[in-house]
CSV table of C-alpha atoms in Angstrom, one decimal:
chain,number,residue,atom,x,y,z
A,1,MET,CA,226.5,116.5,3.8
A,2,SER,CA,226.0,119.3,1.3
A,3,ALA,CA,228.3,122.3,1.1
A,4,THR,CA,227.4,125.2,3.4
A,5,ILE,CA,227.9,129.0,3.1
A,6,TRP,CA,228.0,131.0,6.3
A,7,VAL,CA,227.0,134.6,6.0
A,8,VAL,CA,228.4,136.3,9.1
A,9,GLY,CA,226.7,139.7,9.5
A,10,ALA,CA,223.2,140.1,8.2
A,11,GLY,CA,222.9,143.8,7.5
A,12,GLY,CA,221.7,145.2,4.2
A,13,ILE,CA,224.4,143.6,2.1
A,14,GLY,CA,224.9,140.3,4.0
A,15,ALA,CA,221.1,139.7,4.2
A,16,SER,CA,220.5,140.5,0.5
A,17,ILE,CA,223.3,138.1,-0.6
A,18,ALA,CA,222.1,135.4,1.9
A,19,ALA,CA,218.6,135.6,0.4
A,20,ARG,CA,219.8,135.4,-3.1
A,21,LEU,CA,222.0,132.4,-2.4
A,22,ALA,CA,219.3,130.6,-0.4
A,23,GLY,CA,216.9,131.4,-3.2
A,24,ALA,CA,219.3,129.8,-5.7
A,25,GLY,CA,219.3,126.6,-3.7
A,26,GLN,CA,222.5,127.1,-1.8
A,27,ARG,CA,222.7,125.8,1.8
A,28,VAL,CA,223.0,129.1,3.8
A,29,VAL,CA,223.5,129.8,7.5
A,30,VAL,CA,223.0,133.4,8.5
A,31,ILE,CA,224.9,134.4,11.7
A,32,ASP,CA,224.2,137.8,13.3
A,33,ASP,CA,224.0,139.2,16.8
A,34,TRP,CA,220.6,141.0,16.4
A,35,ALA,CA,218.4,138.6,18.2
A,36,GLU,CA,215.1,139.8,16.8
A,37,HIS,CA,216.5,139.6,13.3
A,38,VAL,CA,217.8,136.0,13.8
A,39,ASP,CA,214.6,134.9,15.4
A,40,ARG,CA,212.4,136.3,12.6
A,41,ILE,CA,214.5,134.5,10.0
A,42,ARG,CA,214.2,131.3,12.0
A,43,GLU,CA,210.5,131.5,12.4
A,44,HIS,CA,209.3,133.2,9.2
A,45,GLY,CA,212.3,133.3,6.8
A,46,LEU,CA,214.3,136.0,5.1
A,47,THR,CA,212.5,138.2,2.5
A,48,LEU,CA,214.3,140.3,-0.1
A,49,GLU,CA,212.3,143.0,-1.9
A,50,HIS,CA,214.0,144.2,-5.1
A,51,PRO,CA,213.1,145.8,-8.4
A,52,GLY,CA,212.5,142.3,-9.9
A,53,GLY,CA,210.0,141.3,-7.3
A,54,VAL,CA,209.9,139.7,-3.8
A,55,LEU,CA,212.1,136.7,-2.9
A,56,HIS,CA,211.1,134.8,0.2
A,57,THR,CA,213.7,132.3,1.5
A,58,ARG,CA,214.4,130.0,4.5
A,59,PRO,CA,218.1,130.0,5.4
A,60,ALA,CA,219.2,128.7,8.7
A,61,ALA,CA,219.9,131.4,11.3
A,62,ILE,CA,221.8,131.5,14.5
A,63,ARG,CA,223.0,134.3,16.9
A,64,LEU,CA,226.7,134.9,17.0
A,65,SER,CA,226.6,134.3,20.8
A,66,GLU,CA,225.3,130.8,20.2
A,67,LEU,CA,228.3,129.6,18.3
A,68,PRO,CA,230.0,128.0,21.3
A,69,GLU,CA,226.8,125.9,21.9
A,70,LEU,CA,226.2,125.2,18.2
A,71,ALA,CA,226.1,121.4,18.5
A,72,GLU,CA,223.3,121.6,21.1
A,73,LEU,CA,221.1,124.0,19.1
A,74,PRO,CA,217.8,122.6,17.6
A,75,ALA,CA,218.9,123.9,14.2
A,76,ALA,CA,222.4,122.5,14.5
A,77,ALA,CA,221.8,120.1,11.6
A,78,ASP,CA,221.2,123.1,9.4
A,79,ALA,CA,224.2,124.9,10.7
A,80,ALA,CA,226.8,122.6,9.3
A,81,PRO,CA,230.5,123.7,9.2
A,82,PRO,CA,231.0,125.9,6.1
A,83,ASP,CA,233.1,125.5,3.1
A,84,LEU,CA,232.8,129.3,2.5
A,85,VAL,CA,232.4,132.3,4.8
A,86,LEU,CA,231.1,135.6,3.6
A,87,LEU,CA,232.0,138.3,6.2
A,88,ALA,CA,229.6,141.3,6.3
A,89,VAL,CA,230.0,142.8,9.7
A,90,LYS,CA,230.9,146.4,10.3
A,91,SER,CA,234.7,147.1,10.0
A,92,ASP,CA,235.2,147.9,13.7
A,93,ARG,CA,234.1,144.3,14.5
A,94,THR,CA,236.1,142.4,11.9
A,95,ARG,CA,238.8,140.9,14.2
A,96,GLU,CA,236.5,140.1,17.2
A,97,THR,CA,234.0,138.4,15.0
A,98,LEU,CA,236.5,136.4,13.1
A,99,LEU,CA,238.1,135.3,16.3
A,100,ALA,CA,234.7,134.1,17.5
A,101,VAL,CA,234.1,131.9,14.4
A,102,ALA,CA,237.7,130.9,13.4
A,103,ASP,CA,237.8,127.7,15.5
A,104,ARG,CA,234.5,126.6,13.9
A,105,LEU,CA,236.0,126.8,10.3
A,106,PRO,CA,237.4,123.7,8.6
A,107,PRO,CA,241.0,123.9,7.4
A,108,GLY,CA,241.3,125.8,4.2
A,109,CYS,CA,237.8,127.3,4.3
A,110,PRO,CA,238.0,130.7,2.5
A,111,VAL,CA,236.8,133.9,4.0
A,112,LEU,CA,235.5,136.6,1.7
A,113,SER,CA,235.0,140.1,2.9
A,114,LEU,CA,231.8,141.9,1.7
A,115,GLN,CA,232.7,144.9,3.9
A,116,ASN,CA,233.5,148.5,3.4
A,117,GLY,CA,237.1,149.7,4.1
A,118,LEU,CA,240.3,147.7,3.8
A,119,ASN,CA,239.6,144.7,6.1
A,120,GLU,CA,241.6,142.1,4.2
A,121,PRO,CA,244.8,142.6,6.2
A,122,VAL,CA,242.9,141.9,9.4
A,123,ILE,CA,241.2,138.8,8.0
A,124,ALA,CA,244.6,137.5,6.7
A,125,ASP,CA,246.1,138.1,10.1
A,126,VAL,CA,243.4,135.9,11.7
A,127,VAL,CA,242.8,133.1,9.2
A,128,GLY,CA,245.9,133.4,7.0
A,129,PRO,CA,246.5,135.1,3.6
A,130,ALA,CA,246.0,131.7,1.8
A,131,ARG,CA,242.3,131.8,2.8
A,132,THR,CA,241.6,135.5,2.3
A,133,VAL,CA,239.5,136.6,-0.7
A,134,GLY,CA,238.7,140.3,-1.3
A,135,ALA,CA,235.5,141.5,-2.8
A,136,VAL,CA,234.0,144.7,-4.1
A,137,VAL,CA,230.2,144.9,-3.8
A,138,ARG,CA,228.7,146.9,-6.6
A,139,PHE,CA,225.0,146.9,-5.6
A,140,ASP,CA,222.9,148.2,-2.7
A,141,GLY,CA,221.1,146.7,0.2
A,142,ALA,CA,219.2,148.0,3.2
A,143,LEU,CA,217.5,146.3,6.2
A,144,ALA,CA,213.8,147.2,6.3
A,145,GLY,CA,213.2,145.4,9.6
A,146,PRO,CA,213.8,142.0,11.2
A,147,GLY,CA,213.9,139.3,8.5
A,148,ARG,CA,213.4,141.8,5.7
A,149,VAL,CA,215.9,143.5,3.3
A,150,THR,CA,215.4,145.7,0.3
A,151,GLN,CA,217.4,146.7,-2.8
A,152,GLN,CA,216.6,149.7,-5.0
A,153,ARG,CA,218.9,148.9,-7.9
A,154,SER,CA,218.7,145.9,-10.3
A,155,ASP,CA,222.1,146.4,-11.8
A,156,GLY,CA,225.5,145.7,-10.1
A,157,ASP,CA,227.8,142.8,-9.5
A,158,LEU,CA,230.4,141.3,-7.2
A,159,VAL,CA,234.1,141.6,-8.0
A,160,ILE,CA,236.3,139.1,-6.2
A,161,GLY,CA,240.0,138.3,-6.2
A,162,ALA,CA,242.9,137.0,-4.1
A,163,VAL,CA,244.5,139.5,-1.9
A,164,ASP,CA,247.7,137.4,-1.8
A,165,ARG,CA,249.2,135.1,-4.4
A,166,ALA,CA,248.7,132.2,-1.9
A,167,ALA,CA,244.9,132.4,-2.2
A,168,ALA,CA,244.8,132.6,-6.0
A,169,GLY,CA,243.7,128.9,-6.3
A,170,LEU,CA,240.6,129.5,-4.3
A,171,VAL,CA,239.0,132.3,-6.4
A,172,ALA,CA,237.6,130.2,-9.2
A,173,GLY,CA,235.8,127.9,-6.9
A,174,VAL,CA,234.4,130.7,-4.8
A,175,ALA,CA,233.2,132.5,-8.0
A,176,ASP,CA,231.4,129.4,-9.2
A,177,ARG,CA,229.5,129.1,-5.9
A,178,LEU,CA,228.4,132.7,-5.9
A,179,ARG,CA,227.5,132.8,-9.5
A,180,THR,CA,224.5,130.5,-8.8
A,181,ALA,CA,222.8,133.7,-7.4
A,182,LEU,CA,224.9,136.7,-8.3
A,183,PRO,CA,226.8,138.2,-11.3
A,184,VAL,CA,230.5,137.7,-10.3
A,185,VAL,CA,233.6,139.2,-11.9
A,186,VAL,CA,237.0,137.7,-11.1
A,187,SER,CA,239.8,140.3,-10.9
A,188,ASP,CA,243.5,139.7,-11.0
A,189,ASP,CA,244.1,142.9,-9.2
A,190,ILE,CA,241.6,143.1,-6.4
A,191,TRP,CA,243.6,145.8,-4.5
A,192,ALA,CA,242.8,148.2,-7.4
A,193,GLY,CA,239.2,147.4,-6.9
A,194,LEU,CA,239.3,147.7,-3.2
A,195,TRP,CA,241.0,151.1,-3.3
A,196,SER,CA,238.5,152.2,-6.0
A,197,LYS,CA,235.6,151.2,-3.9
A,198,LEU,CA,237.2,152.9,-0.9
A,199,THR,CA,237.5,156.1,-3.0
A,200,ARG,CA,233.8,156.0,-3.9
A,201,ASN,CA,232.8,155.3,-0.3
A,202,CYS,CA,234.9,158.1,1.0
A,203,LEU,CA,233.4,160.7,-1.2
A,204,LEU,CA,229.8,159.5,-0.9
A,205,ASN,CA,229.2,158.2,2.6
A,206,PRO,CA,230.4,161.0,4.9
A,207,VAL,CA,229.0,163.8,2.7
A,208,SER,CA,225.6,162.2,2.4
A,209,THR,CA,225.7,161.6,6.2
A,210,LEU,CA,226.7,165.2,7.0
A,211,VAL,CA,224.1,166.8,4.7
A,212,GLY,CA,221.4,164.3,5.5
A,213,LEU,CA,220.4,163.6,1.9
A,214,GLY,CA,220.0,160.7,-0.4
A,215,LEU,CA,222.5,160.3,-3.2
A,216,GLY,CA,220.4,161.9,-6.0
A,217,ARG,CA,219.4,164.9,-4.0
A,218,MET,CA,222.9,165.6,-2.7
A,219,ALA,CA,224.5,165.1,-6.2
A,220,ALA,CA,222.3,167.9,-7.5
A,221,LEU,CA,224.1,170.5,-5.3
A,222,PRO,CA,227.2,172.2,-6.6
A,223,PRO,CA,229.0,172.5,-3.2
A,224,VAL,CA,228.5,168.8,-2.6
A,225,ARG,CA,230.0,167.9,-6.0
A,226,GLN,CA,233.0,170.1,-5.2
A,227,VAL,CA,233.7,168.4,-1.8
A,228,CYS,CA,233.1,164.9,-3.3
A,229,LEU,CA,235.6,165.6,-6.1
A,230,ARG,CA,238.4,166.9,-3.8
A,231,THR,CA,237.8,164.0,-1.3
A,232,GLY,CA,238.0,161.4,-4.1
A,233,LEU,CA,241.2,163.0,-5.5
A,234,GLU,CA,242.9,162.7,-2.1
A,235,ALA,CA,242.0,159.0,-1.9
A,236,VAL,CA,243.3,158.4,-5.4
A,237,ALA,CA,246.6,160.2,-4.6
A,238,VAL,CA,247.1,158.0,-1.5
A,239,ALA,CA,246.4,154.8,-3.5
A,240,ARG,CA,248.9,155.8,-6.1
A,241,ALA,CA,251.5,156.6,-3.4
A,242,THR,CA,251.1,153.2,-2.0
A,243,GLY,CA,251.6,151.6,-5.4
A,244,VAL,CA,248.0,150.9,-6.3
A,245,ALA,CA,246.6,152.0,-9.6
A,246,VAL,CA,242.9,152.6,-9.1
A,247,GLU,CA,240.4,152.1,-11.8
A,248,PRO,CA,240.9,154.9,-14.4
A,249,GLY,CA,237.2,155.8,-14.5
A,250,ILE,CA,236.6,155.7,-10.7
A,251,LEU,CA,235.8,159.4,-10.6
A,252,TYR,CA,232.7,158.9,-12.8
A,253,GLY,CA,234.7,158.5,-16.0
A,254,ALA,CA,236.6,161.9,-15.8
A,255,ASP,CA,240.3,161.8,-16.6
A,256,LEU,CA,242.2,161.5,-13.4
A,257,ASP,CA,245.4,163.3,-14.5
A,258,ARG,CA,243.4,166.2,-15.9
A,259,LEU,CA,241.4,166.4,-12.7
A,260,PHE,CA,244.6,166.5,-10.6
A,261,ALA,CA,245.8,169.3,-12.9
A,262,GLY,CA,242.6,171.3,-12.3
A,263,ASP,CA,241.4,171.1,-15.9
A,264,PRO,CA,238.0,172.9,-15.9
A,265,ALA,CA,236.7,170.7,-18.6
A,266,ALA,CA,237.6,167.5,-16.6
A,267,VAL,CA,235.9,169.0,-13.5
A,268,ARG,CA,232.8,169.7,-15.6
A,269,ASP,CA,232.9,166.1,-16.9
A,270,PHE,CA,233.1,164.8,-13.3
A,271,GLU,CA,230.2,167.0,-12.0
A,272,ALA,CA,227.9,166.1,-14.9
A,273,ALA,CA,228.5,162.4,-14.7
A,274,PHE,CA,228.3,162.5,-10.9
A,275,GLU,CA,224.9,164.2,-11.0
A,276,ARG,CA,223.7,162.0,-13.8
A,277,THR,CA,224.7,158.8,-12.1
A,278,TYR,CA,222.6,159.4,-9.0
A,279,ALA,CA,219.6,161.4,-10.4
A,280,PRO,CA,217.5,158.2,-10.8
A,281,PHE,CA,218.0,157.5,-7.1
A,282,PRO,CA,217.1,160.7,-5.2
A,283,ASP,CA,216.6,159.0,-1.8
A,284,LEU,CA,219.1,156.1,-2.0
A,285,LYS,CA,220.9,156.3,1.3
A,286,PRO,CA,224.5,154.9,1.7
A,287,SER,CA,225.1,152.7,4.7
A,288,MET,CA,226.7,155.4,6.8
A,289,LEU,CA,223.7,157.6,6.6
A,290,GLN,CA,221.4,154.7,7.4
A,291,ASP,CA,223.5,153.9,10.4
A,292,ALA,CA,223.6,157.5,11.6
A,293,GLU,CA,219.9,157.9,11.3
A,294,LYS,CA,219.4,154.7,13.4
A,295,GLY,CA,221.8,155.8,16.1
A,296,ARG,CA,224.3,153.1,15.2
A,297,THR,CA,228.1,153.3,15.0
A,298,VAL,CA,229.4,154.5,11.7
A,299,GLU,CA,232.4,153.4,9.7
A,300,VAL,CA,233.9,156.7,8.9
A,301,ARG,CA,237.1,155.9,10.9
A,302,TRP,CA,237.5,152.8,8.7
A,303,LEU,CA,236.8,154.6,5.4
A,304,ASN,CA,238.1,158.2,5.4
A,305,GLY,CA,240.1,157.5,8.5
A,306,ALA,CA,241.8,154.6,6.7
A,307,VAL,CA,242.8,157.0,3.9
A,308,VAL,CA,244.2,159.5,6.4
A,309,ASP,CA,246.2,156.7,8.2
A,310,ALA,CA,247.6,155.5,4.9
A,311,ALA,CA,248.4,159.0,3.8
A,312,GLU,CA,250.4,159.6,6.9
A,313,ARG,CA,252.6,156.6,6.1
A,314,VAL,CA,253.3,157.8,2.6
A,315,GLY,CA,253.5,161.6,3.2
A,316,VAL,CA,250.4,162.7,1.3
A,317,ALA,CA,248.1,165.5,2.6
A,318,THR,CA,244.4,164.6,3.1
A,319,PRO,CA,242.7,167.6,4.7
A,320,LEU,CA,239.3,166.8,3.3
A,321,ASN,CA,239.2,163.2,4.4
A,322,ARG,CA,240.5,164.2,7.8
A,323,ALA,CA,237.8,166.9,8.2
A,324,LEU,CA,235.0,164.7,7.0
A,325,THR,CA,236.1,162.0,9.5
A,326,GLU,CA,236.1,164.5,12.4
A,327,ARG,CA,232.8,166.1,11.4
A,328,VAL,CA,230.9,162.8,11.0
A,329,GLU,CA,232.1,161.7,14.4
A,330,GLU,CA,230.9,165.0,15.8
A,331,LEU,CA,227.5,164.5,14.2
A,332,VAL,CA,227.2,161.0,15.7
A,333,ARG,CA,228.1,162.4,19.1
A,334,GLY,CA,225.3,165.0,18.7
A,335,VAL,CA,227.7,168.0,18.4
A,336,ARG,CA,226.4,168.6,14.9
A,337,THR,CA,223.0,168.3,13.2
A,338,PRO,CA,222.6,167.2,9.5
A,339,GLY,CA,222.6,170.0,6.9
A,340,MET,CA,224.6,171.8,4.3
A,341,HIS,CA,226.3,173.9,7.0
A,342,ASN,CA,228.5,170.9,7.8
A,343,LEU,CA,230.4,171.5,4.5
A,344,GLU,CA,231.3,175.1,5.4
A,345,GLY,CA,235.0,175.6,4.9
A,346,LEU,CA,235.5,172.5,2.7
A,347,THR,CA,234.5,173.9,-0.6
């Protein structure tokens, strides 16, 4: 039987990668708990709309709740046990989802996280560090409806690496599988990439959510740029204190040490590059804003909140990340409404 990839969690990123893999001829099973989404994929396929055109694919699809009865499903022949799992659920569901699928995985089957936040320790706790592969997703994806996903950017790649020395032997094989459909970069220090991605997520997602604007529109506003810079610097400080050297250019190419010193020229470099980066994408919405607008749970507790938690362990102050976490949670509860007023007191 041919090798099979399970994509567990078919949101914007999971569905877009599933479509690309299926379109490249990989045997793919999409597993999600949104019944309408799964049924649509079963009946009509999964469609990816991207700058290069429209890709229509027919991966197998099952509901997460159907896993216990997998052998009895009509599509069971298509839902073969995997030799690779791509985990793309929200961070608050990492452990429960893995526990639901773990006994269906063959021994040695690697699990790769496509998620935001730092989920790799949780994954390693469930399936073991020797099977845990980390990834940094450097492209966008958004669900446009059941069975339909969109991407606005044509650039971007997937950076993968072992989170523990025990998993190092798995990475090359995983990279080869994914390269059939995606640009893949192998990193020998995935923790630097994970913390770098966390830094970007922490400065973009909550601010966009609070002001209610796409990335290009918010990046044009000076108060937004100030809050984003300070938030990012806090995350970098925590990473360094935990022994992780983030990517030197993570704050849009500006010199990190000069930024920490408050060098006005370095601040101008950051602001100019930040605005320039997102100007072509005025209405590109990060995942947190998409979730908030749809009334879903948001991941701020696993992004900025993760920085705050790590900061407490190493004795670093993170007032911006703490405030953004609290304010986004207030917005989700209906205590706040989107707008620039949500940044008052943070600039």
